[in-house]
Tab-separated table of C-alpha atoms in Angstrom:
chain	number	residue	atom	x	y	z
A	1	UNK	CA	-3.844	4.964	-2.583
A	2	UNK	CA	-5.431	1.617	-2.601
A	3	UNK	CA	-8.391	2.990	-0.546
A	4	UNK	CA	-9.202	5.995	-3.301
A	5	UNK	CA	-9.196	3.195	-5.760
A	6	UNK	CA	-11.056	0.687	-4.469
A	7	UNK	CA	-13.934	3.753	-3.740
A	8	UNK	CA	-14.184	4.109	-6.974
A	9	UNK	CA	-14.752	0.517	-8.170
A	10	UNK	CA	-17.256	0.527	-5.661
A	11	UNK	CA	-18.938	3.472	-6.619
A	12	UNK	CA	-19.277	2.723	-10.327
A	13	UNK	CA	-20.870	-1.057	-9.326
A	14	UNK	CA	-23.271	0.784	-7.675
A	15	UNK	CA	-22.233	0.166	-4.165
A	16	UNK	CA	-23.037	2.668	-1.269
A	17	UNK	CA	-19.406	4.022	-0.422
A	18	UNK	CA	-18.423	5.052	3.140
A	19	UNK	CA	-15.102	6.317	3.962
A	20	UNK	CA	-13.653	7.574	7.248
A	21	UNK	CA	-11.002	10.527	6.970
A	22	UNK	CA	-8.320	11.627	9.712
A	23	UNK	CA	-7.048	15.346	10.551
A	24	UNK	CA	-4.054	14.034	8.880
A	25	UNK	CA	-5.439	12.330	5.446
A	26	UNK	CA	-5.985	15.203	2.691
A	27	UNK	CA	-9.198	14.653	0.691
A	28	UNK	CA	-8.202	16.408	-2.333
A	29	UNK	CA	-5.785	13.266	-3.389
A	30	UNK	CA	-8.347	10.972	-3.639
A	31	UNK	CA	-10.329	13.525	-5.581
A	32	UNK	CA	-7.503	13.424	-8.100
A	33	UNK	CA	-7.037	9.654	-8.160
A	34	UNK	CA	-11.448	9.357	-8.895
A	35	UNK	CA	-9.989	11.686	-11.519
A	36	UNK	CA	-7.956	8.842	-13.560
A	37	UNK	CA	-11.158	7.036	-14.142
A	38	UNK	CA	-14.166	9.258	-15.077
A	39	UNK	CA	-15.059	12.947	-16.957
A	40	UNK	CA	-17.951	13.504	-14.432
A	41	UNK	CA	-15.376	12.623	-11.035
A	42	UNK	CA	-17.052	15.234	-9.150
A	43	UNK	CA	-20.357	13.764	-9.125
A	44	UNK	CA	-19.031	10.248	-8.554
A	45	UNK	CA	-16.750	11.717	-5.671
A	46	UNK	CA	-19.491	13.480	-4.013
A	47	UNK	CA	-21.414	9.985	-3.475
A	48	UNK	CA	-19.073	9.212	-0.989
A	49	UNK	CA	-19.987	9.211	3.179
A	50	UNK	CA	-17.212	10.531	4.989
A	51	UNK	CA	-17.104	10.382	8.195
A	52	UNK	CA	-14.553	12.200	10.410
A	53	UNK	CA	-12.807	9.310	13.003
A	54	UNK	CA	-9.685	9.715	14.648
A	55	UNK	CA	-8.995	6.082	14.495
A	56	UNK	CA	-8.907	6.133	18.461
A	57	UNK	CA	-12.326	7.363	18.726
A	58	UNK	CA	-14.353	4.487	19.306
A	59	UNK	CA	-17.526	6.397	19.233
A	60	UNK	CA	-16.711	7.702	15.870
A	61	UNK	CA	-16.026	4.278	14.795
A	62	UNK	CA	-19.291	3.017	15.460
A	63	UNK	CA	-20.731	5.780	13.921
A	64	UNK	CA	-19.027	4.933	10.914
A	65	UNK	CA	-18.898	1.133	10.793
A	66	UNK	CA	-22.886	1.127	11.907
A	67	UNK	CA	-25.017	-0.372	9.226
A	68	UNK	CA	-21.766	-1.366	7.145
A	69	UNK	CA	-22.325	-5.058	5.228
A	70	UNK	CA	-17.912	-4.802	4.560
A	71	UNK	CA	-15.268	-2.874	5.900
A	72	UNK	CA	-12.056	-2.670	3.786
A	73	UNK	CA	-8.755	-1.875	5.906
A	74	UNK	CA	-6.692	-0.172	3.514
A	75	UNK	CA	-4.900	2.483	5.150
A	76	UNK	CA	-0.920	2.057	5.559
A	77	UNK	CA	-0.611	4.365	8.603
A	78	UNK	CA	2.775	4.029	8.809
A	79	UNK	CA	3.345	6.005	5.921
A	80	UNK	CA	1.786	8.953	7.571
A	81	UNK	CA	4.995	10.498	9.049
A	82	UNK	CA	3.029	12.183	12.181
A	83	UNK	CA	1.339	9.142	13.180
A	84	UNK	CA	3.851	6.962	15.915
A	85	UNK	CA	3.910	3.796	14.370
A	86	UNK	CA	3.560	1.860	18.095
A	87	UNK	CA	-0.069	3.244	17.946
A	88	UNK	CA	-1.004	1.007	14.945
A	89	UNK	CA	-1.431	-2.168	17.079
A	90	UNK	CA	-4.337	-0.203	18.951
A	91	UNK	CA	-5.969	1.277	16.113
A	92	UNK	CA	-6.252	-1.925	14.808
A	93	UNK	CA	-7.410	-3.308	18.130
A	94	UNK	CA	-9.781	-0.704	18.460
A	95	UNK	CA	-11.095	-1.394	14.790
A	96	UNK	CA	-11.495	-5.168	15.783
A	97	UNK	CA	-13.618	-4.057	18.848
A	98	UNK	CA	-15.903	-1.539	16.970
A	99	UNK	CA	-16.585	-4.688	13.678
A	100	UNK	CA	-17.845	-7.115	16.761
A	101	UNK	CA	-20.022	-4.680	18.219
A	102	UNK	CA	-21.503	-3.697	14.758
A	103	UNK	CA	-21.783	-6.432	14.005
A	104	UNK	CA	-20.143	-5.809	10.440
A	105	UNK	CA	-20.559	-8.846	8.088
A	106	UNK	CA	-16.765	-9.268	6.515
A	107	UNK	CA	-13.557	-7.075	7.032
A	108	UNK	CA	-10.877	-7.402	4.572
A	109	UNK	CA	-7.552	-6.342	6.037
A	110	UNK	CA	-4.814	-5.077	3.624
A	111	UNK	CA	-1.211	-5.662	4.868
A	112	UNK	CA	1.968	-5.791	3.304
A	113	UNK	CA	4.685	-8.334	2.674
A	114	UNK	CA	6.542	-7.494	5.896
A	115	UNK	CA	4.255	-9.542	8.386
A	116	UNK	CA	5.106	-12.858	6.247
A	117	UNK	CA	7.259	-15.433	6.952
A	118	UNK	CA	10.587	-16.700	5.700
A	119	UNK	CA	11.706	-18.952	3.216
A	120	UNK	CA	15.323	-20.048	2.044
A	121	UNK	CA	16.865	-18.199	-0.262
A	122	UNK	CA	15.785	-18.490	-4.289
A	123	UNK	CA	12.867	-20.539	-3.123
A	124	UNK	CA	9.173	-18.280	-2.610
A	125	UNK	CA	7.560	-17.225	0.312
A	126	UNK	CA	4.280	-18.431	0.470
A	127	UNK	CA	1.147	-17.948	3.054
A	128	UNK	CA	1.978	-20.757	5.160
A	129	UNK	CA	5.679	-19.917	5.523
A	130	UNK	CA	6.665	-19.678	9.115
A	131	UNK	CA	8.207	-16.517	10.634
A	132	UNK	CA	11.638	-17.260	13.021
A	133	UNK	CA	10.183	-17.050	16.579
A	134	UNK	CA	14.063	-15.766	17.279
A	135	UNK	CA	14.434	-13.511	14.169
A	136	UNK	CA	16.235	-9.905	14.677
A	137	UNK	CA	12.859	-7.966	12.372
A	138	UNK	CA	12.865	-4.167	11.651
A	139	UNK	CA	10.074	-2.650	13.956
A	140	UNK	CA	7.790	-1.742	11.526
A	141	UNK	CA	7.928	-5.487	10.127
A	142	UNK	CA	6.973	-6.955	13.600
A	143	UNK	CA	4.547	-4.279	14.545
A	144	UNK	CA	2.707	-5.084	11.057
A	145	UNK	CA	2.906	-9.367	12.201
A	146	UNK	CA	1.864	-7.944	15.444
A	147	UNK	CA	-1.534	-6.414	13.753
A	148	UNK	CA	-2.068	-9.250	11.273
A	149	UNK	CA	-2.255	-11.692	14.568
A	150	UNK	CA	-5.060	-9.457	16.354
A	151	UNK	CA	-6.840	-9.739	12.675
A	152	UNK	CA	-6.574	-13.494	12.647
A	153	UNK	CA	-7.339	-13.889	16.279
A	154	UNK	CA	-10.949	-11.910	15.449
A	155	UNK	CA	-11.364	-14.081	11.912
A	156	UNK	CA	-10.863	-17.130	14.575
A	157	UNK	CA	-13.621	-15.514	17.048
A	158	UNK	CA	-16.837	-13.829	15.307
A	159	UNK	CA	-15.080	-12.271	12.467
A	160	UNK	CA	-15.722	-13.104	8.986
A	161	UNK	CA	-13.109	-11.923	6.345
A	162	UNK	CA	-9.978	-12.872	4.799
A	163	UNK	CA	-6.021	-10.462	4.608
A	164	UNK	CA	-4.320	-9.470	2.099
A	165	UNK	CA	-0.286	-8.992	1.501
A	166	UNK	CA	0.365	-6.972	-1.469
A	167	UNK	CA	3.725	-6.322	-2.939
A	168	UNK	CA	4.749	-2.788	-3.913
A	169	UNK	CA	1.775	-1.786	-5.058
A	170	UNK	CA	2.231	0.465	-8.506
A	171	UNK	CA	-0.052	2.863	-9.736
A	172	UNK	CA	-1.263	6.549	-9.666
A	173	UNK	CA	-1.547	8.044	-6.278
A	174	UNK	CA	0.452	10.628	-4.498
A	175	UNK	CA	3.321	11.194	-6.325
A	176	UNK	CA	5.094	12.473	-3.435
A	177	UNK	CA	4.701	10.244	-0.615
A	178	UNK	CA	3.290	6.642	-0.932
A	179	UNK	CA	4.685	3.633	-3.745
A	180	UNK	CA	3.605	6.075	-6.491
A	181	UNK	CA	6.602	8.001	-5.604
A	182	UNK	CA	8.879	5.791	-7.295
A	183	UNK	CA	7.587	7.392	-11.230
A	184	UNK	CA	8.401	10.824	-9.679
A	185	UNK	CA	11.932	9.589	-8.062
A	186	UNK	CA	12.765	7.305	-10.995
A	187	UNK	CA	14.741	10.190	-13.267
A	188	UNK	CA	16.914	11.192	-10.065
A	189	UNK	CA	18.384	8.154	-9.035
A	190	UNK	CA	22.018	7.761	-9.606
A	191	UNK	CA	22.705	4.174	-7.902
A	192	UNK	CA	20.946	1.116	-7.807
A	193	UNK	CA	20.697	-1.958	-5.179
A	194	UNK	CA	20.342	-5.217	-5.648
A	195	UNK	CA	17.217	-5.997	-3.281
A	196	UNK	CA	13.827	-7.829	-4.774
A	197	UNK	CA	11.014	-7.864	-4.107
A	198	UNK	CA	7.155	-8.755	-5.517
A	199	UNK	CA	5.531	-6.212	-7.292
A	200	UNK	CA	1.930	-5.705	-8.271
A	201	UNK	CA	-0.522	-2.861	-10.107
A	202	UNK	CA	-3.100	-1.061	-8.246
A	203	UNK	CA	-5.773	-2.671	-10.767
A	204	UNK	CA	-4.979	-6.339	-10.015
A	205	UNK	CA	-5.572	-5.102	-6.357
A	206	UNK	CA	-8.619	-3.772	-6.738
A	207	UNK	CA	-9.727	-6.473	-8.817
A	208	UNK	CA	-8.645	-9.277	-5.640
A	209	UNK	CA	-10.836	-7.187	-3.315
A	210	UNK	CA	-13.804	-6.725	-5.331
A	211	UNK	CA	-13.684	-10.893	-5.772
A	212	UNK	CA	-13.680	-11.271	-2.206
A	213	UNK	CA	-16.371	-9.332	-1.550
A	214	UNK	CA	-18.403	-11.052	-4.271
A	215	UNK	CA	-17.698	-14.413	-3.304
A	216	UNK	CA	-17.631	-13.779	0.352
A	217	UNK	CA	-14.187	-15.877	0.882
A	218	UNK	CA	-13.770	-15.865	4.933
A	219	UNK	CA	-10.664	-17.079	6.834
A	220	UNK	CA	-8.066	-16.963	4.208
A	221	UNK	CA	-4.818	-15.207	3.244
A	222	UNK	CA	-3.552	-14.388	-0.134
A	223	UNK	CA	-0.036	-13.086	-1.210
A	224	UNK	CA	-0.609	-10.027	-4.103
A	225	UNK	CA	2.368	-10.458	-6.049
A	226	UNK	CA	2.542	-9.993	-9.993
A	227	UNK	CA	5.760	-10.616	-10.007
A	228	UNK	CA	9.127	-10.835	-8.248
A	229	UNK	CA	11.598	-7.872	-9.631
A	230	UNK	CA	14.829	-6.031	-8.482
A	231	UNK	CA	14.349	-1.973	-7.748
A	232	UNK	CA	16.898	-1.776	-10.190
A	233	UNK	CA	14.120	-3.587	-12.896
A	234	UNK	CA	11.666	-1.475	-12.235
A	235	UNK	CA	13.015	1.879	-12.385
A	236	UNK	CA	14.898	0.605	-15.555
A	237	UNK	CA	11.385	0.043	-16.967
A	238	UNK	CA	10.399	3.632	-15.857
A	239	UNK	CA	13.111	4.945	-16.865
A	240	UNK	CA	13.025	3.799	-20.362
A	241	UNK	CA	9.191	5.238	-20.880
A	242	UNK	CA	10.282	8.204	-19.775
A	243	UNK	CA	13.578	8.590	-22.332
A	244	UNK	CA	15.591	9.058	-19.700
A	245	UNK	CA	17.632	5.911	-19.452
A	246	UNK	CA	20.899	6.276	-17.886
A	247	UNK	CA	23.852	4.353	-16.562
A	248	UNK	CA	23.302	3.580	-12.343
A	249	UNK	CA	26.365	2.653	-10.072
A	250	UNK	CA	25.427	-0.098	-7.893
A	251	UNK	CA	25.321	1.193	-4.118
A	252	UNK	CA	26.986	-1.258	-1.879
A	253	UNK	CA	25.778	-2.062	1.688
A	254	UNK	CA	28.551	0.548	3.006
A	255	UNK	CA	26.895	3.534	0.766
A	256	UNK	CA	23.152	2.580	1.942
A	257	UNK	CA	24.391	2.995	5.169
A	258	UNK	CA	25.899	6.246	4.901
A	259	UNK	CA	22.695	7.244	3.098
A	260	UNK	CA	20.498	5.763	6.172
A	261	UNK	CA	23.103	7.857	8.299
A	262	UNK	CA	22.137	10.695	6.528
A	263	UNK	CA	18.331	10.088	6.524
A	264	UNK	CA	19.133	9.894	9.686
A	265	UNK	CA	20.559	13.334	10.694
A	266	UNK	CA	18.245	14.959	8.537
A	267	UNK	CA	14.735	13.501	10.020
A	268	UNK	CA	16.368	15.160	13.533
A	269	UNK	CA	16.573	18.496	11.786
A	270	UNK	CA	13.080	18.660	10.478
A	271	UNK	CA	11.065	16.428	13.345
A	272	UNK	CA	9.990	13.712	10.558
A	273	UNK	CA	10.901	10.150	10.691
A	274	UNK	CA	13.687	9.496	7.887
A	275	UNK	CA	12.559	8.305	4.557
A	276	UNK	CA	14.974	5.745	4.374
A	277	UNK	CA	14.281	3.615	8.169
A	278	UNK	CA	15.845	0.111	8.569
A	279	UNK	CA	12.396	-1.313	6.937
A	280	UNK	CA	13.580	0.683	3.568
A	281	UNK	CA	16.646	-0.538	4.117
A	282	UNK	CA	16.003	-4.067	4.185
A	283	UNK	CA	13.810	-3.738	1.131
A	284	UNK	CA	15.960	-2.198	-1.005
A	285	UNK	CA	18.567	-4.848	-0.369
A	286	UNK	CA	17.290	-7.833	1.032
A	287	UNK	CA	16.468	-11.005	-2.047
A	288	UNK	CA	12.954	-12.284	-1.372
A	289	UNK	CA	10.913	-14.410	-3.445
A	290	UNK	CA	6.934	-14.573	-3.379
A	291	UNK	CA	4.724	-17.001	-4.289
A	292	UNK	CA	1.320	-15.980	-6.154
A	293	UNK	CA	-0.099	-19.208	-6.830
A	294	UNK	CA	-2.577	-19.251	-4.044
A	295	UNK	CA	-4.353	-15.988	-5.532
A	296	UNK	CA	-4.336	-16.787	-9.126
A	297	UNK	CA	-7.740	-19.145	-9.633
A	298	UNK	CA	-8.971	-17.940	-6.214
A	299	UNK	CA	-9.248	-14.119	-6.898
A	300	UNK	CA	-7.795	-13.425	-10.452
A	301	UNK	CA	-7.329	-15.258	-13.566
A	302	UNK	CA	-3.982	-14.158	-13.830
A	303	UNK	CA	-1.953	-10.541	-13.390
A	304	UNK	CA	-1.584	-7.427	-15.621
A	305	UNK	CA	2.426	-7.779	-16.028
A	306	UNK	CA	4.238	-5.359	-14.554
A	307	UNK	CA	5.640	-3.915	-17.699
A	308	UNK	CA	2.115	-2.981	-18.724
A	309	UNK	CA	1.369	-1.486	-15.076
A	310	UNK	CA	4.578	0.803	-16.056
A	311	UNK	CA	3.533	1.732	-19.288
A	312	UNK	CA	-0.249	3.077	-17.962
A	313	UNK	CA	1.227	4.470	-14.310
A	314	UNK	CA	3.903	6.644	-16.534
A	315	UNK	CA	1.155	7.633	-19.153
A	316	UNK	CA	-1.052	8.901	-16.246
A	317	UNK	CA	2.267	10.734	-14.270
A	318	UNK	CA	3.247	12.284	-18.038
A	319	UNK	CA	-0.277	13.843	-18.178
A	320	UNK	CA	-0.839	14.461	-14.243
A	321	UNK	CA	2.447	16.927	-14.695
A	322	UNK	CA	1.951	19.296	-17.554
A	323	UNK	CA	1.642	23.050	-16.521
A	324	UNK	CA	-2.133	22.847	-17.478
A	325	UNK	CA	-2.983	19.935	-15.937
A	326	UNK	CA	-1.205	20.735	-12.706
A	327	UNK	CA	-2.812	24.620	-12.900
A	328	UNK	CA	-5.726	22.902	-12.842
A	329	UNK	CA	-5.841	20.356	-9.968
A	330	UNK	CA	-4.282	24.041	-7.966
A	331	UNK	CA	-7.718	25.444	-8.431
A	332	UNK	CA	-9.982	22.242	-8.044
């Protein structure tokens, strides 16, 4: 989602756009998101480079990357359920190899909250907070700390460029699969947790990367965060653009774990690695604070509030689903 966005920025500055597409990516989603922002998407879409690259095709890569003045990681493979998530450490490596020998000018890395460190409780993470060396982490958390050291150990070598932690990023995307999910989901939920986390819209995102790239920041790391909400907050908010408030029964840690059970069971029976993981888990009821201070003067004045973000993300979904908008994105 953040990718298909930050394209279109690009494009409409007047920036030449690559973009490298996998046998498992589908092409017509970001054609819908270019949609959001312009009548004439088509034409706008079409300026785009793509270039086919298995991200462990090195050749590919270089095909790609060659002649590239910034390369924007922004892909979260692991929420591409037929992608093994122990292969993300050497795409990433392989990524790292193919920016040296292109010699690409800056690479800004994208990563969520779940490499960072640890803080007390009630008191913020920040950039510099230090992860426990003994710490029992969910394996997508230390597979994503495990990628965000080979990126530092390049912006420590050659590499220029700077990574990014963004919250839950909200905003118009697949409806079905990535954070946008959470406007289609937000009418069937019957429980709530108690878990927070830092949230932030899609256009403050954008917004951070295009500054980067402008003022060429290197060697720096900025927390995304708009600001820190409960689950339950959020879909509340939804919830109450759509009509459709409703009373939620908390689910305590004994529910959540039949669900995961469940999730479980059922990711067996269809061959697909269960929605809700121990990395879900832990998000949906863990309490974590996050600072934003760095960010705010360095790449934005200050963020869209995350009321706001609800109110334009819900718009969009309201529109994106009526019959004749949906008959026709079928035939386009």
């Amino acid at each position: 989602m953040v990718g298909a966005h930050l394209a279109c920025a690009l494009l409409k500055r007047g920036y030449d756009v690559r973009a490298t597409i996998t046998e498992y990516n589908d092409i017509n989603k970001t054609k819908r998101i270019f949609s959001y922002y312009s009548d004439d998407y088509l034409n706008l879409f079409n300026e785009i480079k793509w270039f086919e690259t298995p991200l462990d095709d090195y050749t590919a890569l270089v095909e790609a990357a060659t002649g590239a003045n910034i390369v924007y990681f922004c892909s979260d493979i692991f929420l591409n359920q037929k992608i093994k998530p122990e292969n993300q450490l050497e795409y990433i490596k392989n990524i790292i190899s193919v920016l040296k020998e292109t010699k690409t000018e800056y690479f800004y890395y994208v990563n969520t909250l779940d490499s960072l460190g640890e803080e007390p409780e009630f008191k913020e993470i920040n950039e510099k907070s230090q992860r426990n060396p003994k710490g029992n982490y969910p394996k997508m958390s230390r597979l994503n700390f495990q990628c965000e050291m080979e990126v530092w150990k390049a912006l420590n070598e050659e590499l220029k460029g700077c990574i990014l932690n963004t919250g839950v990023v909200l905003g118009p995307g697949d409806w079905r699969y990535d954070s946008s999910r959470i406007f289609s989901l937000a009418n069937s939920y019957g429980y709530y947790t108690k878990g927070v986390t830092g949230f932030v819209g899609i256009y403050d995102v954008i917004k951070c990367l295009m500054t980067l790239s402008r003022k060429k920041i290197s060697g720096e790391k900025f927390i995304l965060v708009a600001e820190n909400l409960s689950y339950f907050q959020v879909i509340k908010m939804i919830a109450e653009n759509f009509n459709t408030v409703k009373n939620l029964k908390y689910a305590g840690k004994y529910r959540m774990a039949l669900y995961k059970s469940c999730y479980f069971v059922k990711s067996i029976l269809i061959g697909r690695r269960p929605i809700l993981d121990k990395n879900y888990f832990n998000r949906l009821t863990s309490f974590k604070l996050y600072s934003n201070a760095k960010s705010i003067g360095s790449l934005i004045i200050d963020y869209e509030d995350i009321s706001e973000v609800v109110n334009k993300v819900c718009d969009i979904y309201t529109k994106d689903n009526t019959p004749e908008i949906k008959k026709f994105y079928k035939f386009t």
